[in-house]
Amino acid sequence: MTTNDATTTAGAAAPAGRTRGKVPGEGSFWLSEWAFPLFVAALAAGIFAGTHLYYVYRTGTFSDVAVTAMLKGGMDSGSYGAAAAFGAGFLFARIIEGPMVGILDIGGSLQTGVGIGIPAMLLAAGITAPLEHFWLALPTGALLGALIGALILAIRRATVNSAGGTSTFGADVMMGAGNSAGRYLGPLVIIAAATASLPVGLGSTLGAALFYWWKKPLTGGAILGAMLFGLFFPIAGT
Amino acid sequence: MNETLTIALESMVIGALIGFGASAGVARMFHAPKVQGMGAFRTLGELNACENDPVAHFSFGLGFFFNAWASAVGTGALTSDVDHRIVPHWAAALSMTKNRNLDETLHNPRRMAAYGAGVGLVLVTVLNTTAASIPHSLQNVAADVLGPASEWLINPVMPIVFWMAAVDAGRRSGGWGTVLGGLAHVVMGNAVPGIVLGIVVGKGIDDLGWTRVTKALAGAVVLLFVGSAFLRGVDIQLLQQMKADVPHWLSRLHDATGTTPTK
């Protein structure tokens, strides 16, 4: 990495101001610019290897059910277009967005992009080895992660860190939307539960209400209630 | 080698790697925008919402642990909550049991990475190996309840939430968000990436004007959309649905690159 001059010099003064040795200061390894691709590489290696686990043993992708279903659709039918386009679209969007807002979205970039989109592209091209072998999956994922991390830093250098870069590119707007999107999951679970079967719907409602009463996130209660009632009053299943 | 043992051993390596990377990235989020972090806006908000209480962090993670467990049973997908919620919250909870100082715990990438690696190792192994031992009735709940709920969240709930945020943020981000959001759903099948890019471009122009940076950004967005449209064969689909003739060279190009639309 040839891009860390600015941060190391800028951060060199920071540790002096800190009296406690155990907290890494800005400019130390843990908060340095060039550590970022390393962390992305570690995470991407794990996520790609998780997709390998799914490809071989049908468990282990780090994506959501709906996104994994696209990859599975490809594995069943041999046509990976949907998974590849969806994953690659998210990956590109997040690589452009990540450096602007200072936060790389793990879900879109790594879990959907590296975990689903890139494997789908490889499989569409007939390259199966990195998904069949664990020892190949790890370095493949790490390499992809390191490249993404380096690319993010390069874009960051050209935009946010460039002279006069005073914009946060709507980070606050997306922060608000991200926060409120998470809140919808609980009610959605209750609606899905009531659609699946009446007892499961009642259990889900009860669980959510109790969790809300106990000042806990109601999504957890909705899920636990649905599962508990589903255990005693099984639904037919799809 | 025994299949379960293989899954367990691979899961341990995978879990330690994702726990290490995600937790270090999450701790760095609190130093953004000065330092490039990794996580998500909702992760940041939820971690802040727990107000450095280890019990709150733990129970928040627990709710999503069951979600991930149920999902792993039904479909083999651990859900994106593993990296976004369970690992960060449980690493934060462990890190805070003896020390409530945020600078030394949640905001400290070294400490979070260490705890995160441990949490990830155990968590991913448990999720991947015990999934098959859960009763069928619970698998059905996962498939019939959590499946639809998370599908609805991705589409249409999240697009609408982001869309309204873009519209409320001003005329420019609303306009860019609307156009790019609609195009993204046509081209990529989900409007969220388009709306987010719309907010980035719109707010960038609000703050900086039409500079070299915002021009390059808008150019990259256009390239992204054109590239995705070609890869998905949207151009051919569009011509077909408009009952127009698809030029021979275009369909030959798509055949040659393997990008013919599937549906």
Coordinates of C-alpha atoms in Angstrom, one line a residue, chain A residues 7 18 20-24 26 29-36 38-47 49-50 52-54 57-69 72 79-82 85-86 88-90 92-94 96-108 110-111 121 134 138 152-153 156 158-162 164-185 188-193 195-196 200 204 211 216-217 219-221 223-224 226-232 234-238, chain B residues 2-3 6-7 9-11 13-15 17-22 24-29 31-46 48 55-56 59-60 62-64 66-67 69-72 75-85 99 101 103-104 107-111 113-114 124 127-129 131 134-135 137-138 140-154 157-158 161-162 165-166 169 173 187-190 192-197 199-201 203-205 207-208 212-214 217 220-221 224 228 231-232 262:
Chain A
T7 CA -2.7 9.3 7.9
R18 CA -3.5 9.7 25.0
R20 CA -3.8 5.1 28.5
G21 CA -1.6 2.7 26.5
K22 CA -4.3 0.1 25.9
V23 CA -6.5 2.2 23.6
P24 CA -5.2 2.4 20.0
E26 CA -5.7 7.3 15.5
F29 CA -2.2 0.1 13.3
W30 CA -5.8 -0.6 14.4
L31 CA -7.1 2.7 13.1
S32 CA -4.7 3.2 10.3
E33 CA -5.8 3.5 6.7
W34 CA -3.9 0.4 5.4
A35 CA -5.3 -1.9 8.1
F36 CA -8.7 -1.5 6.4
L38 CA -6.7 -6.4 5.9
F39 CA -9.9 -6.4 7.9
V40 CA -12.0 -6.5 4.7
A41 CA -9.8 -9.4 3.5
A42 CA -10.4 -11.4 6.7
L43 CA -14.1 -10.8 6.6
A44 CA -14.4 -11.5 2.8
A45 CA -12.3 -14.7 3.2
G46 CA -14.7 -16.0 5.8
I47 CA -17.8 -15.0 3.8
A49 CA -15.6 -19.8 2.5
G50 CA -19.1 -19.7 4.0
H52 CA -18.1 -22.8 -0.3
L53 CA -19.7 -24.5 2.8
Y54 CA -23.2 -23.9 1.3
Y57 CA -23.0 -29.0 2.4
R58 CA -26.0 -26.7 1.9
T59 CA -25.4 -24.6 5.0
G60 CA -23.3 -21.5 5.8
T61 CA -24.0 -18.6 3.5
F62 CA -23.8 -15.2 5.3
S63 CA -26.6 -13.7 3.2
D64 CA -30.3 -13.5 3.9
V65 CA -32.8 -16.2 2.9
A66 CA -34.0 -14.3 -0.1
V67 CA -30.6 -13.6 -1.5
T68 CA -29.3 -17.2 -0.9
A69 CA -32.4 -18.4 -2.7
K72 CA -29.7 -21.8 -5.0
S79 CA -28.7 -20.2 -14.7
Y80 CA -26.9 -17.8 -12.5
G81 CA -27.9 -14.5 -14.2
A82 CA -30.2 -13.3 -11.4
A85 CA -26.5 -9.4 -11.5
F86 CA -28.1 -8.8 -8.1
A88 CA -22.6 -7.5 -8.6
G89 CA -25.1 -4.5 -8.6
F90 CA -25.0 -4.3 -4.8
F92 CA -20.6 -1.8 -7.2
A93 CA -23.1 0.4 -5.5
R94 CA -21.5 -0.2 -2.1
I96 CA -19.0 3.7 -4.7
E97 CA -21.0 4.5 -1.6
G98 CA -18.6 3.1 1.1
P99 CA -15.8 5.7 0.8
M100 CA -18.3 8.6 0.6
V101 CA -20.0 7.9 3.8
G102 CA -17.0 6.4 5.7
I103 CA -18.8 3.1 6.3
L104 CA -18.6 0.1 3.9
D105 CA -21.9 -1.8 4.1
I106 CA -21.0 -5.4 4.8
G107 CA -24.3 -6.7 3.8
G108 CA -24.3 -5.3 0.3
L110 CA -19.3 -8.5 1.1
Q111 CA -22.3 -10.7 2.0
M121 CA -20.3 -15.2 -11.8
F134 CA -12.0 -24.9 1.4
L138 CA -10.0 -18.8 1.8
I152 CA -12.3 1.9 -1.4
L153 CA -9.2 3.7 -0.1
R156 CA -11.7 7.9 -0.7
A158 CA -9.9 11.0 -4.8
T159 CA -13.2 12.2 -3.1
V160 CA -13.7 12.7 0.6
N161 CA -10.0 13.2 1.4
S162 CA -9.4 15.4 -1.5
G164 CA -12.1 20.9 -0.1
G165 CA -13.9 17.6 0.4
T166 CA -16.5 18.9 2.9
S167 CA -19.5 16.7 2.0
T168 CA -20.6 13.6 3.8
F169 CA -22.7 12.7 0.8
G170 CA -25.9 12.2 2.7
A171 CA -24.5 9.8 5.3
D172 CA -27.0 11.1 7.9
V173 CA -30.0 10.5 5.5
M174 CA -28.9 6.9 4.9
M175 CA -28.2 6.4 8.6
G176 CA -31.7 7.4 9.4
A177 CA -33.2 5.1 6.7
G178 CA -31.0 2.2 7.8
N179 CA -32.2 2.6 11.4
S180 CA -35.8 2.7 10.5
A181 CA -35.6 -0.2 8.0
G182 CA -34.5 -2.5 10.8
R183 CA -37.6 -1.6 12.8
Y184 CA -39.9 -3.1 10.2
L185 CA -38.7 -6.6 10.6
L188 CA -43.3 -8.2 9.2
V189 CA -42.6 -11.4 11.1
I190 CA -45.9 -11.2 12.9
I191 CA -47.8 -10.6 9.6
A192 CA -45.9 -13.6 8.0
A193 CA -46.6 -15.7 11.1
T195 CA -50.4 -15.7 7.3
A196 CA -48.7 -19.1 7.8
V200 CA -48.2 -19.4 15.1
S204 CA -45.8 -14.4 17.4
F211 CA -40.7 -8.4 24.6
K216 CA -36.5 -5.6 24.4
P217 CA -36.5 -5.4 20.6
T219 CA -38.4 -8.7 16.6
G220 CA -36.8 -11.3 18.9
G221 CA -40.1 -11.9 20.7
I223 CA -39.6 -14.9 16.3
L224 CA -39.4 -16.8 19.6
A226 CA -43.7 -18.1 16.4
M227 CA -41.1 -20.8 17.0
L228 CA -42.6 -21.9 20.3
F229 CA -46.1 -22.2 19.0
G230 CA -44.9 -23.8 15.8
L231 CA -43.3 -26.5 18.0
F232 CA -46.7 -27.4 19.6
P234 CA -46.9 -27.6 13.6
I235 CA -47.7 -25.8 10.3
A236 CA -48.0 -27.9 7.2
G237 CA -44.8 -26.5 5.6
T238 CA -44.0 -25.7 2.0
Chain B
N2 CA -16.9 -37.3 8.8
E3 CA -19.1 -34.6 7.2
T6 CA -15.5 -31.2 8.4
I7 CA -18.3 -28.6 8.6
L9 CA -13.7 -27.4 11.6
E10 CA -14.3 -25.2 8.5
S11 CA -16.9 -23.2 10.5
V13 CA -11.9 -20.9 10.8
I14 CA -14.7 -19.1 9.0
G15 CA -16.2 -17.8 12.2
L17 CA -12.2 -14.7 10.4
I18 CA -15.6 -13.0 10.0
G19 CA -15.7 -12.2 13.7
F20 CA -12.2 -10.6 13.6
G21 CA -12.9 -8.5 10.5
A22 CA -16.4 -7.5 11.2
A24 CA -12.7 -4.4 13.9
G25 CA -14.6 -2.7 11.1
V26 CA -17.5 -2.0 13.4
A27 CA -15.3 -0.4 16.0
R28 CA -13.8 1.8 13.3
M29 CA -17.2 3.0 12.3
H31 CA -14.2 7.0 14.1
A32 CA -15.8 7.6 10.7
P33 CA -15.7 9.7 8.6
K34 CA -12.0 10.3 9.6
V35 CA -11.3 6.6 9.5
Q36 CA -12.9 4.2 7.0
G37 CA -15.2 1.9 8.9
M38 CA -17.1 -1.2 7.9
G39 CA -20.6 -2.3 9.1
A40 CA -23.9 -0.6 8.3
F41 CA -25.9 2.4 9.3
R42 CA -28.4 0.3 11.0
T43 CA -25.6 -1.5 12.9
L44 CA -24.2 1.8 14.1
G45 CA -27.6 3.0 15.2
E46 CA -28.5 -0.2 17.0
N48 CA -25.7 3.3 20.0
V55 CA -27.4 -6.9 28.9
A56 CA -29.1 -4.8 26.2
S59 CA -30.4 -9.7 24.3
F60 CA -30.4 -7.8 21.1
L62 CA -29.9 -13.2 21.1
G63 CA -33.1 -12.3 19.2
F64 CA -31.2 -12.3 16.0
F66 CA -32.6 -17.3 17.0
N67 CA -33.5 -15.7 13.7
W69 CA -30.5 -20.3 13.7
A70 CA -34.0 -20.8 12.4
S71 CA -33.0 -19.5 9.0
A72 CA -30.0 -21.9 8.9
T75 CA -32.5 -22.8 4.2
G76 CA -28.8 -23.0 5.1
A77 CA -28.5 -19.2 5.0
L78 CA -27.1 -17.8 8.3
T79 CA -28.6 -14.3 7.5
S80 CA -26.7 -11.1 7.2
D81 CA -27.5 -10.5 10.9
V82 CA -24.5 -12.6 11.9
D83 CA -22.1 -9.9 10.8
H84 CA -24.4 -6.9 11.2
R85 CA -25.9 -7.7 14.6
N99 CA -15.5 -2.0 31.7
N101 CA -15.8 3.0 29.0
D103 CA -13.4 4.4 24.2
E104 CA -11.8 1.3 25.6
H107 CA -14.8 2.0 20.0
N108 CA -11.6 0.1 20.3
P109 CA -10.9 -2.0 17.2
R110 CA -8.2 -4.2 18.9
R111 CA -10.4 -5.3 21.8
A113 CA -11.6 -7.8 17.1
A114 CA -10.3 -10.1 19.8
V124 CA -20.8 -20.0 13.2
L127 CA -25.2 -22.3 13.6
N128 CA -23.8 -24.7 11.0
T129 CA -23.6 -27.9 13.0
A131 CA -29.1 -26.6 12.4
I134 CA -33.7 -28.8 15.1
P135 CA -37.2 -30.4 14.8
S137 CA -41.8 -28.1 12.9
L138 CA -39.3 -25.4 13.6
N140 CA -41.3 -25.0 8.7
V141 CA -41.7 -21.9 10.9
A142 CA -38.4 -20.7 9.6
A143 CA -39.3 -21.3 6.0
D144 CA -42.9 -20.1 6.2
V145 CA -42.5 -17.2 8.6
L146 CA -39.0 -15.8 8.5
G147 CA -38.6 -16.4 4.8
P148 CA -41.5 -14.2 3.6
A149 CA -40.8 -11.6 6.3
S150 CA -37.2 -11.1 5.2
E151 CA -38.3 -11.1 1.6
W152 CA -40.8 -8.4 2.3
L153 CA -38.2 -6.4 4.1
I154 CA -35.8 -6.4 1.2
V157 CA -40.3 -2.3 2.6
M158 CA -36.6 -1.2 2.5
V161 CA -38.1 3.5 3.7
F162 CA -35.0 4.7 1.7
A165 CA -35.8 9.3 3.4
A166 CA -34.4 10.5 0.0
A169 CA -33.8 15.0 2.4
S173 CA -31.6 13.8 -3.4
V187 CA -32.1 -3.1 -14.1
M188 CA -31.1 -4.8 -10.8
G189 CA -34.4 -6.1 -9.5
N190 CA -34.1 -4.0 -6.3
V192 CA -32.3 0.2 -2.8
P193 CA -28.9 0.5 -4.4
G194 CA -30.2 3.1 -6.8
I195 CA -31.9 5.2 -4.1
V196 CA -28.7 5.1 -2.0
L197 CA -26.6 6.2 -5.0
I199 CA -28.8 10.3 -2.1
V200 CA -25.0 10.2 -2.5
V201 CA -25.1 12.1 -5.8
K203 CA -26.3 15.4 -1.4
G204 CA -22.9 15.6 -3.0
I205 CA -24.1 18.2 -5.5
D207 CA -22.8 20.3 -0.6
L208 CA -20.1 20.6 -3.3
R212 CA -14.7 17.0 -10.6
V213 CA -15.6 14.7 -7.8
T214 CA -19.4 14.8 -8.2
L217 CA -19.4 10.0 -9.2
A220 CA -19.5 6.0 -12.4
V221 CA -23.2 5.6 -11.6
L224 CA -22.8 0.9 -13.3
S228 CA -25.7 -4.0 -15.1
L231 CA -25.3 -8.1 -18.0
R232 CA -28.9 -8.9 -17.2
T262 CA -33.4 -15.9 -18.4

